[in-house]
mmCIF file of C-alpha atoms in Angstrom:
data_model
loop_
_atom_site.group_PDB
_atom_site.id
_atom_site.type_symbol
_atom_site.label_atom_id
_atom_site.label_comp_id
_atom_site.label_asym_id
_atom_site.label_seq_id
_atom_site.Cartn_x
_atom_site.Cartn_y
_atom_site.Cartn_z
ATOM 1 C CA MET A 128 0.000 0.000 0.000
ATOM 2 C CA ILE A 129 1.298 3.460 -0.921
ATOM 3 C CA ASP A 130 1.715 5.555 2.222
ATOM 4 C CA ALA A 131 0.223 9.005 2.699
ATOM 5 C CA ALA A 132 3.517 10.804 2.262
ATOM 6 C CA THR A 133 4.135 9.187 -1.116
ATOM 7 C CA ARG A 134 0.499 9.645 -2.140
ATOM 8 C CA GLY A 135 0.503 13.319 -1.136
ATOM 9 C CA TYR A 136 -2.560 13.180 1.120
ATOM 10 C CA GLN A 137 -4.105 11.199 3.937
ATOM 11 C CA ARG A 138 -7.336 9.353 3.369
ATOM 12 C CA ILE A 139 -9.683 10.337 6.222
ATOM 13 C CA ALA A 140 -13.013 8.512 6.444
ATOM 14 C CA THR A 141 -15.548 10.771 8.133
ATOM 15 C CA GLU A 142 -18.674 8.653 8.815
ATOM 16 C CA GLU A 143 -17.582 5.385 10.380
ATOM 17 C CA ALA A 144 -19.926 3.674 12.821
ATOM 18 C CA TRP A 145 -19.308 1.913 16.095
ATOM 19 C CA ALA A 146 -21.403 0.755 19.064
ATOM 20 C CA PRO A 147 -20.628 -0.427 22.604
ATOM 21 C CA THR A 148 -21.609 -3.960 23.478
ATOM 22 C CA GLU A 149 -23.991 -2.721 26.177
ATOM 23 C CA ILE A 150 -26.048 -0.647 23.749
ATOM 24 C CA LEU A 151 -26.300 -3.460 21.202
ATOM 25 C CA GLN A 152 -27.405 -5.850 23.947
ATOM 26 C CA ARG A 153 -30.055 -3.341 25.012
ATOM 27 C CA TYR A 154 -31.298 -3.178 21.404
ATOM 28 C CA VAL A 155 -31.748 -6.947 21.434
ATOM 29 C CA ARG A 156 -33.600 -6.800 24.753
ATOM 30 C CA LEU A 157 -35.960 -4.160 23.381
ATOM 31 C CA LEU A 158 -36.640 -6.405 20.402
ATOM 32 C CA ASP A 159 -37.249 -9.409 22.634
ATOM 33 C CA GLU A 160 -39.567 -7.459 24.935
ATOM 34 C CA GLY A 161 -41.402 -5.696 22.113
ATOM 35 C CA THR A 162 -41.583 -2.457 24.119
ATOM 36 C CA HIS A 163 -39.965 0.046 21.737
ATOM 37 C CA HIS A 164 -42.989 0.960 19.502
ATOM 38 C CA ASP A 165 -40.734 1.845 16.556
ATOM 39 C CA PRO A 166 -41.362 -0.144 13.353
ATOM 40 C CA GLY A 167 -38.225 1.209 11.683
ATOM 41 C CA PHE A 168 -36.066 0.046 14.586
ATOM 42 C CA GLN A 169 -37.792 -3.339 14.465
ATOM 43 C CA SER A 170 -37.030 -3.658 10.766
ATOM 44 C CA LEU A 171 -33.378 -2.560 10.961
ATOM 45 C CA TRP A 172 -32.211 -4.090 14.223
ATOM 46 C CA GLY A 173 -34.515 -7.057 13.958
ATOM 47 C CA PHE A 174 -32.124 -8.010 11.166
ATOM 48 C CA PHE A 175 -28.723 -6.778 12.348
ATOM 49 C CA GLY A 176 -29.354 -7.641 16.003
ATOM 50 C CA LYS A 177 -31.215 -10.932 15.643
ATOM 51 C CA SER A 178 -30.469 -12.482 12.258
ATOM 52 C CA ALA A 179 -28.075 -15.434 12.046
ATOM 53 C CA THR A 180 -26.936 -14.458 8.530
ATOM 54 C CA GLN A 181 -23.229 -13.864 7.923
ATOM 55 C CA ARG A 182 -23.930 -10.267 6.899
ATOM 56 C CA ALA A 183 -25.667 -9.473 10.184
ATOM 57 C CA ARG A 184 -23.125 -11.305 12.354
ATOM 58 C CA ASP A 185 -20.150 -9.641 10.670
ATOM 59 C CA LEU A 186 -21.649 -6.200 11.077
ATOM 60 C CA TYR A 187 -22.642 -6.798 14.702
ATOM 61 C CA GLU A 188 -19.066 -7.831 15.524
ATOM 62 C CA ARG A 189 -17.335 -5.124 13.488
ATOM 63 C CA LEU A 190 -19.394 -2.367 15.118
ATOM 64 C CA GLN A 191 -17.995 -3.241 18.545
ATOM 65 C CA ASP A 192 -14.328 -3.477 17.571
ATOM 66 C CA LEU A 193 -12.172 -0.424 18.260
ATOM 67 C CA ASP A 194 -8.813 -2.123 17.942
ATOM 68 C CA ALA A 195 -7.136 -4.736 15.753
ATOM 69 C CA ARG A 196 -9.969 -5.819 13.465
ATOM 70 C CA ARG A 197 -11.105 -2.286 12.617
ATOM 71 C CA ILE A 198 -7.558 -1.112 12.002
ATOM 72 C CA ALA A 199 -6.867 -4.151 9.818
ATOM 73 C CA ASP A 200 -9.964 -3.319 7.784
ATOM 74 C CA MET A 201 -8.803 0.279 7.451
ATOM 75 C CA ASP A 202 -5.376 -0.888 6.298
ATOM 76 C CA ALA A 203 -6.907 -3.273 3.765
ATOM 77 C CA ALA A 204 -8.923 -0.403 2.282
ATOM 78 C CA GLY A 205 -6.122 2.153 2.476
ATOM 79 C CA ILE A 206 -7.794 4.437 5.017
ATOM 80 C CA ASP A 207 -5.379 6.356 7.218
ATOM 81 C CA ARG A 208 -7.789 7.758 9.795
ATOM 82 C CA ALA A 209 -11.439 7.257 10.751
ATOM 83 C CA ILE A 210 -13.853 9.607 12.497
ATOM 84 C CA LEU A 211 -16.020 7.314 14.606
ATOM 85 C CA SER A 212 -19.589 7.941 15.713
ATOM 86 C CA LEU A 213 -22.276 5.989 17.536
ATOM 87 C CA THR A 214 -24.449 4.025 15.131
ATOM 88 C CA CYS A 215 -28.165 4.696 14.685
ATOM 89 C CA PRO A 216 -30.421 4.993 16.580
ATOM 90 C CA GLY A 217 -27.701 5.592 19.162
ATOM 91 C CA VAL A 218 -29.131 6.207 22.615
ATOM 92 C CA GLN A 219 -32.160 8.043 21.265
ATOM 93 C CA LEU A 220 -34.545 5.110 21.633
ATOM 94 C CA PHE A 221 -34.187 4.998 25.435
ATOM 95 C CA ASP A 222 -35.761 7.183 28.119
ATOM 96 C CA PRO A 223 -33.916 10.486 28.698
ATOM 97 C CA ALA A 224 -32.130 9.474 31.911
ATOM 98 C CA THR A 225 -30.954 6.129 30.546
ATOM 99 C CA ALA A 226 -29.963 7.724 27.246
ATOM 100 C CA THR A 227 -27.931 10.400 29.024
ATOM 101 C CA ASP A 228 -25.991 7.800 31.015
ATOM 102 C CA LEU A 229 -25.402 5.591 27.983
ATOM 103 C CA ALA A 230 -24.188 8.539 25.896
ATOM 104 C CA ALA A 231 -21.639 9.514 28.532
ATOM 105 C CA ALA A 232 -20.417 5.939 28.914
ATOM 106 C CA SER A 233 -20.082 5.470 25.151
ATOM 107 C CA ASN A 234 -18.154 8.730 24.853
ATOM 108 C CA ASP A 235 -15.749 7.572 27.543
ATOM 109 C CA GLN A 236 -15.182 4.283 25.683
ATOM 110 C CA LEU A 237 -14.637 6.093 22.412
ATOM 111 C CA ALA A 238 -12.164 8.516 23.991
ATOM 112 C CA ASP A 239 -10.247 5.551 25.441
ATOM 113 C CA ALA A 240 -9.967 3.997 21.980
ATOM 114 C CA ILE A 241 -8.746 7.272 20.508
ATOM 115 C CA ARG A 242 -6.066 7.471 23.203
ATOM 116 C CA ARG A 243 -4.969 3.941 22.267
ATOM 117 C CA HIS A 244 -4.838 4.803 18.551
ATOM 118 C CA PRO A 245 -4.393 8.593 18.342
ATOM 119 C CA THR A 246 -3.142 8.632 14.754
ATOM 120 C CA ARG A 247 -5.890 6.336 13.456
ATOM 121 C CA PHE A 248 -9.088 7.457 15.200
ATOM 122 C CA ALA A 249 -10.983 10.633 16.035
ATOM 123 C CA GLY A 250 -14.573 10.739 17.237
ATOM 124 C CA LEU A 251 -17.886 12.518 17.641
ATOM 125 C CA ALA A 252 -19.768 12.782 20.930
ATOM 126 C CA ALA A 253 -23.059 10.964 21.342
ATOM 127 C CA ILE A 254 -25.841 12.804 23.184
ATOM 128 C CA ALA A 255 -29.396 12.292 24.379
ATOM 129 C CA PRO A 256 -31.257 15.018 22.442
ATOM 130 C CA HIS A 257 -34.444 14.463 24.458
ATOM 131 C CA ALA A 258 -32.561 15.748 27.511
ATOM 132 C CA PRO A 259 -31.335 18.922 25.787
ATOM 133 C CA GLU A 260 -29.756 20.700 28.754
ATOM 134 C CA GLY A 261 -27.876 17.549 29.674
ATOM 135 C CA ALA A 262 -26.981 17.035 26.023
ATOM 136 C CA ALA A 263 -25.401 20.504 25.902
ATOM 137 C CA LYS A 264 -23.321 19.664 28.959
ATOM 138 C CA GLU A 265 -22.221 16.374 27.407
ATOM 139 C CA ILE A 266 -21.169 18.177 24.228
ATOM 140 C CA GLU A 267 -18.995 20.489 26.318
ATOM 141 C CA ARG A 268 -17.533 17.562 28.272
ATOM 142 C CA GLY A 269 -16.970 15.533 25.128
ATOM 143 C CA VAL A 270 -15.146 18.338 23.345
ATOM 144 C CA ASN A 271 -13.263 20.004 26.192
ATOM 145 C CA ARG A 272 -12.422 17.002 28.382
ATOM 146 C CA LEU A 273 -12.478 14.011 26.052
ATOM 147 C CA GLY A 274 -11.102 15.663 22.917
ATOM 148 C CA LEU A 275 -13.990 14.669 20.650
ATOM 149 C CA LYS A 276 -14.402 16.649 17.445
ATOM 150 C CA GLY A 277 -18.132 17.233 17.126
ATOM 151 C CA VAL A 278 -21.536 15.731 17.833
ATOM 152 C CA ILE A 279 -23.553 12.902 16.316
ATOM 153 C CA VAL A 280 -27.360 12.943 16.298
ATOM 154 C CA ASN A 281 -29.095 10.016 14.625
ATOM 155 C CA SER A 282 -31.877 12.151 13.153
ATOM 156 C CA HIS A 283 -35.306 11.944 14.792
ATOM 157 C CA THR A 284 -35.618 11.072 18.474
ATOM 158 C CA GLN A 285 -38.760 8.998 18.976
ATOM 159 C CA GLY A 286 -40.474 10.981 16.239
ATOM 160 C CA THR A 287 -39.325 14.446 17.349
ATOM 161 C CA TYR A 288 -37.084 16.750 15.323
ATOM 162 C CA LEU A 289 -34.435 19.270 16.309
ATOM 163 C CA ASP A 290 -36.248 22.279 14.844
ATOM 164 C CA ASP A 291 -38.345 22.428 18.031
ATOM 165 C CA GLU A 292 -36.968 25.234 20.203
ATOM 166 C CA LYS A 293 -36.664 22.918 23.188
ATOM 167 C CA PHE A 294 -33.607 21.441 21.442
ATOM 168 C CA TYR A 295 -31.875 24.789 20.941
ATOM 169 C CA PRO A 296 -29.404 24.269 23.837
ATOM 170 C CA ILE A 297 -27.766 21.652 21.612
ATOM 171 C CA PHE A 298 -27.212 24.187 18.846
ATOM 172 C CA GLU A 299 -26.054 26.807 21.331
ATOM 173 C CA ALA A 300 -23.382 24.432 22.602
ATOM 174 C CA CYS A 301 -22.223 23.450 19.119
ATOM 175 C CA GLN A 302 -21.981 27.061 17.985
ATOM 176 C CA ALA A 303 -20.224 28.217 21.163
ATOM 177 C CA LEU A 304 -17.650 25.419 20.895
ATOM 178 C CA ASP A 305 -17.393 25.763 17.095
ATOM 179 C CA VAL A 306 -17.895 22.050 16.467
ATOM 180 C CA PRO A 307 -20.077 20.431 13.790
ATOM 181 C CA LEU A 308 -23.234 18.434 14.349
ATOM 182 C CA TYR A 309 -23.407 15.373 12.124
ATOM 183 C CA LEU A 310 -27.067 14.663 11.319
ATOM 184 C CA HIS A 311 -26.869 10.960 10.638
ATOM 185 C CA PRO A 312 -29.828 8.978 9.296
ATOM 186 C CA ASN A 313 -32.300 6.997 11.280
ATOM 187 C CA THR A 314 -35.092 4.837 9.924
ATOM 188 C CA PRO A 315 -38.257 6.852 9.224
ATOM 189 C CA SER A 316 -40.066 7.890 12.369
ATOM 190 C CA PRO A 317 -43.042 5.812 13.541
ATOM 191 C CA GLN A 318 -45.496 8.300 12.021
ATOM 192 C CA MET A 319 -43.957 7.940 8.517
ATOM 193 C CA ALA A 320 -42.453 4.438 8.447
ATOM 194 C CA GLN A 321 -45.310 2.215 7.352
ATOM 195 C CA PRO A 322 -45.236 2.687 3.553
ATOM 196 C CA PHE A 323 -41.490 1.949 3.512
ATOM 197 C CA ILE A 324 -41.396 -1.283 5.477
ATOM 198 C CA PRO A 325 -43.337 -3.801 3.331
ATOM 199 C CA ARG A 326 -40.790 -3.369 0.513
ATOM 200 C CA CYS A 327 -37.763 -3.010 2.839
ATOM 201 C CA LEU A 328 -37.258 0.607 1.746
ATOM 202 C CA ASP A 329 -36.962 1.993 5.280
ATOM 203 C CA ALA A 330 -33.179 1.991 5.713
ATOM 204 C CA ALA A 331 -30.172 2.839 3.549
ATOM 205 C CA ILE A 332 -31.803 1.994 0.222
ATOM 206 C CA TYR A 333 -34.124 5.040 0.485
ATOM 207 C CA GLY A 334 -35.760 5.680 3.870
ATOM 208 C CA PHE A 335 -32.613 7.009 5.498
ATOM 209 C CA ALA A 336 -32.248 9.734 2.873
ATOM 210 C CA VAL A 337 -35.932 10.677 2.943
ATOM 211 C CA GLU A 338 -36.027 10.954 6.727
ATOM 212 C CA THR A 339 -32.737 12.813 7.154
ATOM 213 C CA GLY A 340 -33.293 15.129 4.198
ATOM 214 C CA LEU A 341 -36.655 16.009 5.734
ATOM 215 C CA HIS A 342 -34.979 16.716 9.063
ATOM 216 C CA ALA A 343 -32.377 19.002 7.499
ATOM 217 C CA LEU A 344 -35.046 20.947 5.595
ATOM 218 C CA ARG A 345 -37.076 21.344 8.776
ATOM 219 C CA LEU A 346 -34.047 22.969 10.410
ATOM 220 C CA ILE A 347 -33.606 25.354 7.485
ATOM 221 C CA VAL A 348 -37.276 26.337 7.079
ATOM 222 C CA ALA A 349 -37.663 26.780 10.850
ATOM 223 C CA GLY A 350 -34.952 29.447 10.761
ATOM 224 C CA VAL A 351 -32.432 27.522 12.874
ATOM 225 C CA PHE A 352 -29.515 28.896 10.846
ATOM 226 C CA ASP A 353 -30.823 32.451 11.154
ATOM 227 C CA ARG A 354 -30.878 31.943 14.928
ATOM 228 C CA PHE A 355 -27.477 30.178 14.915
ATOM 229 C CA PRO A 356 -25.628 31.572 11.889
ATOM 230 C CA ARG A 357 -22.309 29.893 12.751
ATOM 231 C CA LEU A 358 -23.827 26.460 13.278
ATOM 232 C CA LYS A 359 -22.138 23.748 11.210
ATOM 233 C CA LEU A 360 -24.168 20.747 10.059
ATOM 234 C CA VAL A 361 -22.879 17.633 8.291
ATOM 235 C CA LEU A 362 -24.955 15.405 6.010
ATOM 236 C CA GLY A 363 -23.757 12.072 4.682
ATOM 237 C CA HIS A 364 -24.535 10.112 1.524
ATOM 238 C CA CYS A 365 -23.777 13.100 -0.720
ATOM 239 C CA GLY A 366 -26.353 15.223 1.080
ATOM 240 C CA GLU A 367 -29.301 12.807 1.332
ATOM 241 C CA GLY A 368 -30.455 13.938 -2.144
ATOM 242 C CA LEU A 369 -30.827 17.614 -1.227
ATOM 243 C CA PRO A 370 -28.135 19.043 -3.561
ATOM 244 C CA TYR A 371 -30.146 17.744 -6.517
ATOM 245 C CA TRP A 372 -33.206 19.695 -5.303
ATOM 246 C CA LEU A 373 -31.627 23.132 -4.695
ATOM 247 C CA TYR A 374 -33.493 24.976 -7.441
ATOM 248 C CA ARG A 375 -36.893 23.501 -6.660
ATOM 249 C CA ILE A 376 -36.528 23.967 -2.897
ATOM 250 C CA ASP A 377 -35.774 27.663 -3.398
ATOM 251 C CA PHE A 378 -38.567 28.142 -5.927
ATOM 252 C CA MET A 379 -41.257 26.436 -3.889
ATOM 253 C CA HIS A 380 -40.207 27.910 -0.550
ATOM 254 C CA ALA A 381 -40.367 31.418 -2.037
ATOM 255 C CA GLY A 382 -43.932 30.756 -3.227
ATOM 256 C CA ILE A 383 -45.012 29.310 0.119
ATOM 257 C CA VAL A 384 -43.707 32.355 1.972
ATOM 258 C CA ALA A 385 -45.034 34.901 -0.541
ATOM 259 C CA ASN A 386 -48.523 33.435 -0.257
ATOM 260 C CA ASP A 387 -48.415 33.116 3.528
ATOM 261 C CA ARG A 388 -49.347 29.496 3.079
ATOM 262 C CA SER A 389 -48.215 28.137 6.451
ATOM 263 C CA PRO A 390 -47.327 29.550 9.884
ATOM 264 C CA GLY A 391 -44.535 26.975 9.946
ATOM 265 C CA ALA A 392 -42.764 28.488 6.934
ATOM 266 C CA ARG A 393 -41.879 32.109 7.562
ATOM 267 C CA PRO A 394 -39.478 34.407 5.674
ATOM 268 C CA LEU A 395 -35.793 33.591 6.033
ATOM 269 C CA LYS A 396 -32.796 35.879 5.781
ATOM 270 C CA LYS A 397 -31.452 33.844 2.854
ATOM 271 C CA LYS A 398 -32.613 31.309 0.296
ATOM 272 C CA PRO A 399 -32.745 27.715 1.571
ATOM 273 C CA SER A 400 -29.979 26.785 -0.870
ATOM 274 C CA ASP A 401 -27.710 29.410 0.717
ATOM 275 C CA TYR A 402 -27.836 27.584 4.044
ATOM 276 C CA LEU A 403 -27.157 24.295 2.260
ATOM 277 C CA ARG A 404 -24.056 25.879 0.744
ATOM 278 C CA GLU A 405 -22.869 27.920 3.734
ATOM 279 C CA ASN A 406 -23.830 26.003 6.889
ATOM 280 C CA VAL A 407 -23.716 22.399 5.695
ATOM 281 C CA TRP A 408 -20.814 20.081 4.875
ATOM 282 C CA TYR A 409 -21.228 16.784 3.039
ATOM 283 C CA THR A 410 -19.660 13.335 3.020
ATOM 284 C CA THR A 411 -19.705 10.593 0.427
ATOM 285 C CA SER A 412 -20.614 7.780 2.852
ATOM 286 C CA GLY A 413 -22.101 4.921 0.865
ATOM 287 C CA MET A 414 -21.947 6.921 -2.401
ATOM 288 C CA PRO A 415 -18.578 6.248 -4.087
ATOM 289 C CA TRP A 416 -20.106 7.234 -7.412
ATOM 290 C CA GLU A 417 -18.432 9.780 -9.670
ATOM 291 C CA PRO A 418 -21.592 11.508 -11.016
ATOM 292 C CA ALA A 419 -22.939 12.180 -7.520
ATOM 293 C CA ILE A 420 -19.566 13.246 -6.094
ATOM 294 C CA THR A 421 -18.709 15.649 -8.892
ATOM 295 C CA PHE A 422 -22.272 17.042 -8.933
ATOM 296 C CA VAL A 423 -22.103 17.925 -5.228
ATOM 297 C CA GLN A 424 -18.680 19.499 -5.712
ATOM 298 C CA HIS A 425 -20.110 21.539 -8.591
ATOM 299 C CA VAL A 426 -23.319 22.833 -6.973
ATOM 300 C CA ILE A 427 -22.151 23.029 -3.336
ATOM 301 C CA GLY A 428 -18.381 23.540 -3.530
ATOM 302 C CA GLN A 429 -15.175 21.539 -3.564
ATOM 303 C CA ASP A 430 -14.368 22.749 -0.056
ATOM 304 C CA ARG A 431 -17.561 21.167 1.361
ATOM 305 C CA LEU A 432 -17.370 17.503 0.354
ATOM 306 C CA MET A 433 -15.380 14.905 2.331
ATOM 307 C CA TYR A 434 -14.678 11.249 1.834
ATOM 308 C CA ALA A 435 -16.453 8.640 3.997
ATOM 309 C CA MET A 436 -16.899 4.897 3.619
ATOM 310 C CA ASP A 437 -19.871 4.187 5.940
ATOM 311 C CA TYR A 438 -18.026 1.347 7.678
ATOM 312 C CA PRO A 439 -19.040 -1.311 8.554
ATOM 313 C CA TYR A 440 -22.411 -1.052 6.803
ATOM 314 C CA GLN A 441 -20.864 -0.584 3.389
ATOM 315 C CA TYR A 442 -17.340 -1.919 3.761
ATOM 316 C CA VAL A 443 -16.033 -2.132 0.209
ATOM 317 C CA PRO A 444 -12.223 -1.912 0.363
ATOM 318 C CA GLU A 445 -11.817 -1.313 -3.363
ATOM 319 C CA GLU A 446 -13.981 1.836 -3.261
ATOM 320 C CA VAL A 447 -11.050 3.851 -1.897
ATOM 321 C CA ALA A 448 -9.034 3.144 -5.031
ATOM 322 C CA MET A 449 -12.140 4.010 -7.077
ATOM 323 C CA CYS A 450 -12.284 7.405 -5.399
ATOM 324 C CA ASP A 451 -8.554 7.850 -5.932
ATOM 325 C CA ARG A 452 -9.266 7.603 -9.648
ATOM 326 C CA LEU A 453 -11.842 10.399 -9.645
ATOM 327 C CA PRO A 454 -11.062 13.042 -12.292
ATOM 328 C CA LEU A 455 -9.947 15.634 -9.742
ATOM 329 C CA SER A 456 -6.862 17.789 -9.684
ATOM 330 C CA PRO A 457 -4.236 16.861 -7.069
ATOM 331 C CA GLN A 458 -5.244 19.904 -5.010
ATOM 332 C CA VAL A 459 -8.954 19.041 -5.051
ATOM 333 C CA LYS A 460 -8.260 15.377 -4.315
ATOM 334 C CA ARG A 461 -6.220 16.405 -1.271
ATOM 335 C CA MET A 462 -9.119 18.611 -0.128
ATOM 336 C CA PHE A 463 -11.584 15.782 -0.661
ATOM 337 C CA PHE A 464 -9.652 13.122 1.230
ATOM 338 C CA GLN A 465 -7.883 15.196 3.879
ATOM 339 C CA GLU A 466 -8.002 18.963 4.130
ATOM 340 C CA ASN A 467 -11.751 19.575 4.275
ATOM 341 C CA ALA A 468 -12.043 17.116 7.156
ATOM 342 C CA GLU A 469 -9.039 18.577 8.922
ATOM 343 C CA ARG A 470 -10.511 22.068 8.786
ATOM 344 C CA LEU A 471 -14.047 21.140 9.794
ATOM 345 C CA PHE A 472 -13.170 18.732 12.603
ATOM 346 C CA LYS A 473 -9.961 20.516 13.642
ATOM 347 C CA LEU A 474 -7.871 17.387 13.344
#
């Protein structure tokens, strides 16, 4: 394998999942007890947590590893460094007190792994959004005491979204500390999941993008970025489809506002697409596809898109070499693989 010095850039993977054993065991208990009331969770973790297939077993084991196996997989793919974050739905399925405790414990475990492998790993802090004041404190602890580089929120929390003002302490903490919030997908919320599930469309094939793109647009239309103009948001999977919709989002939002169509859609200081270009960063997780990558670089900006693999859900070692062959200048390729991540996450 060619090393980073010879290559001229590090390959940093920016959306790489992990999970503590305790949380995965709690997922299985929730499935066994049938007390979670979330059909998307049942569909996703009923497979990855309960299935005896090789695919499910491999993923379940890889998620928990923060040492030799993960590093060997990184080496096999040619990834120099991984930014790790708690897999969906994280702690957000549990009651607020339990979720707060589990988030803190998982952050401690992640920080320990980073100390063991400081040149290979960095991480994002998990929080319990449904305990927003406590979540703000955990962001501060995670960044200032544990050295974590941002925050992970696995989209909706039991059907609630972050545009509600009760969640604003989370944004206040992120803006004050100047760290990004990665809005990672979750399966569609209970109130929207049913049409997806019969055809197994609820997760990465489509439901993830629909649910997370919706969440991001709610934040924009609610005026969150007018209230917190320095807030930094990250979207994976080449933006959950939103870059493709920039023109239509702007056009339709302008008409909704001009006609006073809804009290939930008021005038903004900028066009929705401006926030998607100025407050949001993007990763390629699960989308190592030249047309999508170059389109996002064209309509959003080459300084906004970062490489990610989406390990272990989409562990395809050869995709790194595929991305190395993208028709990008050496400068842009270095930005894509290394410099954009270094600047955003302060690596």
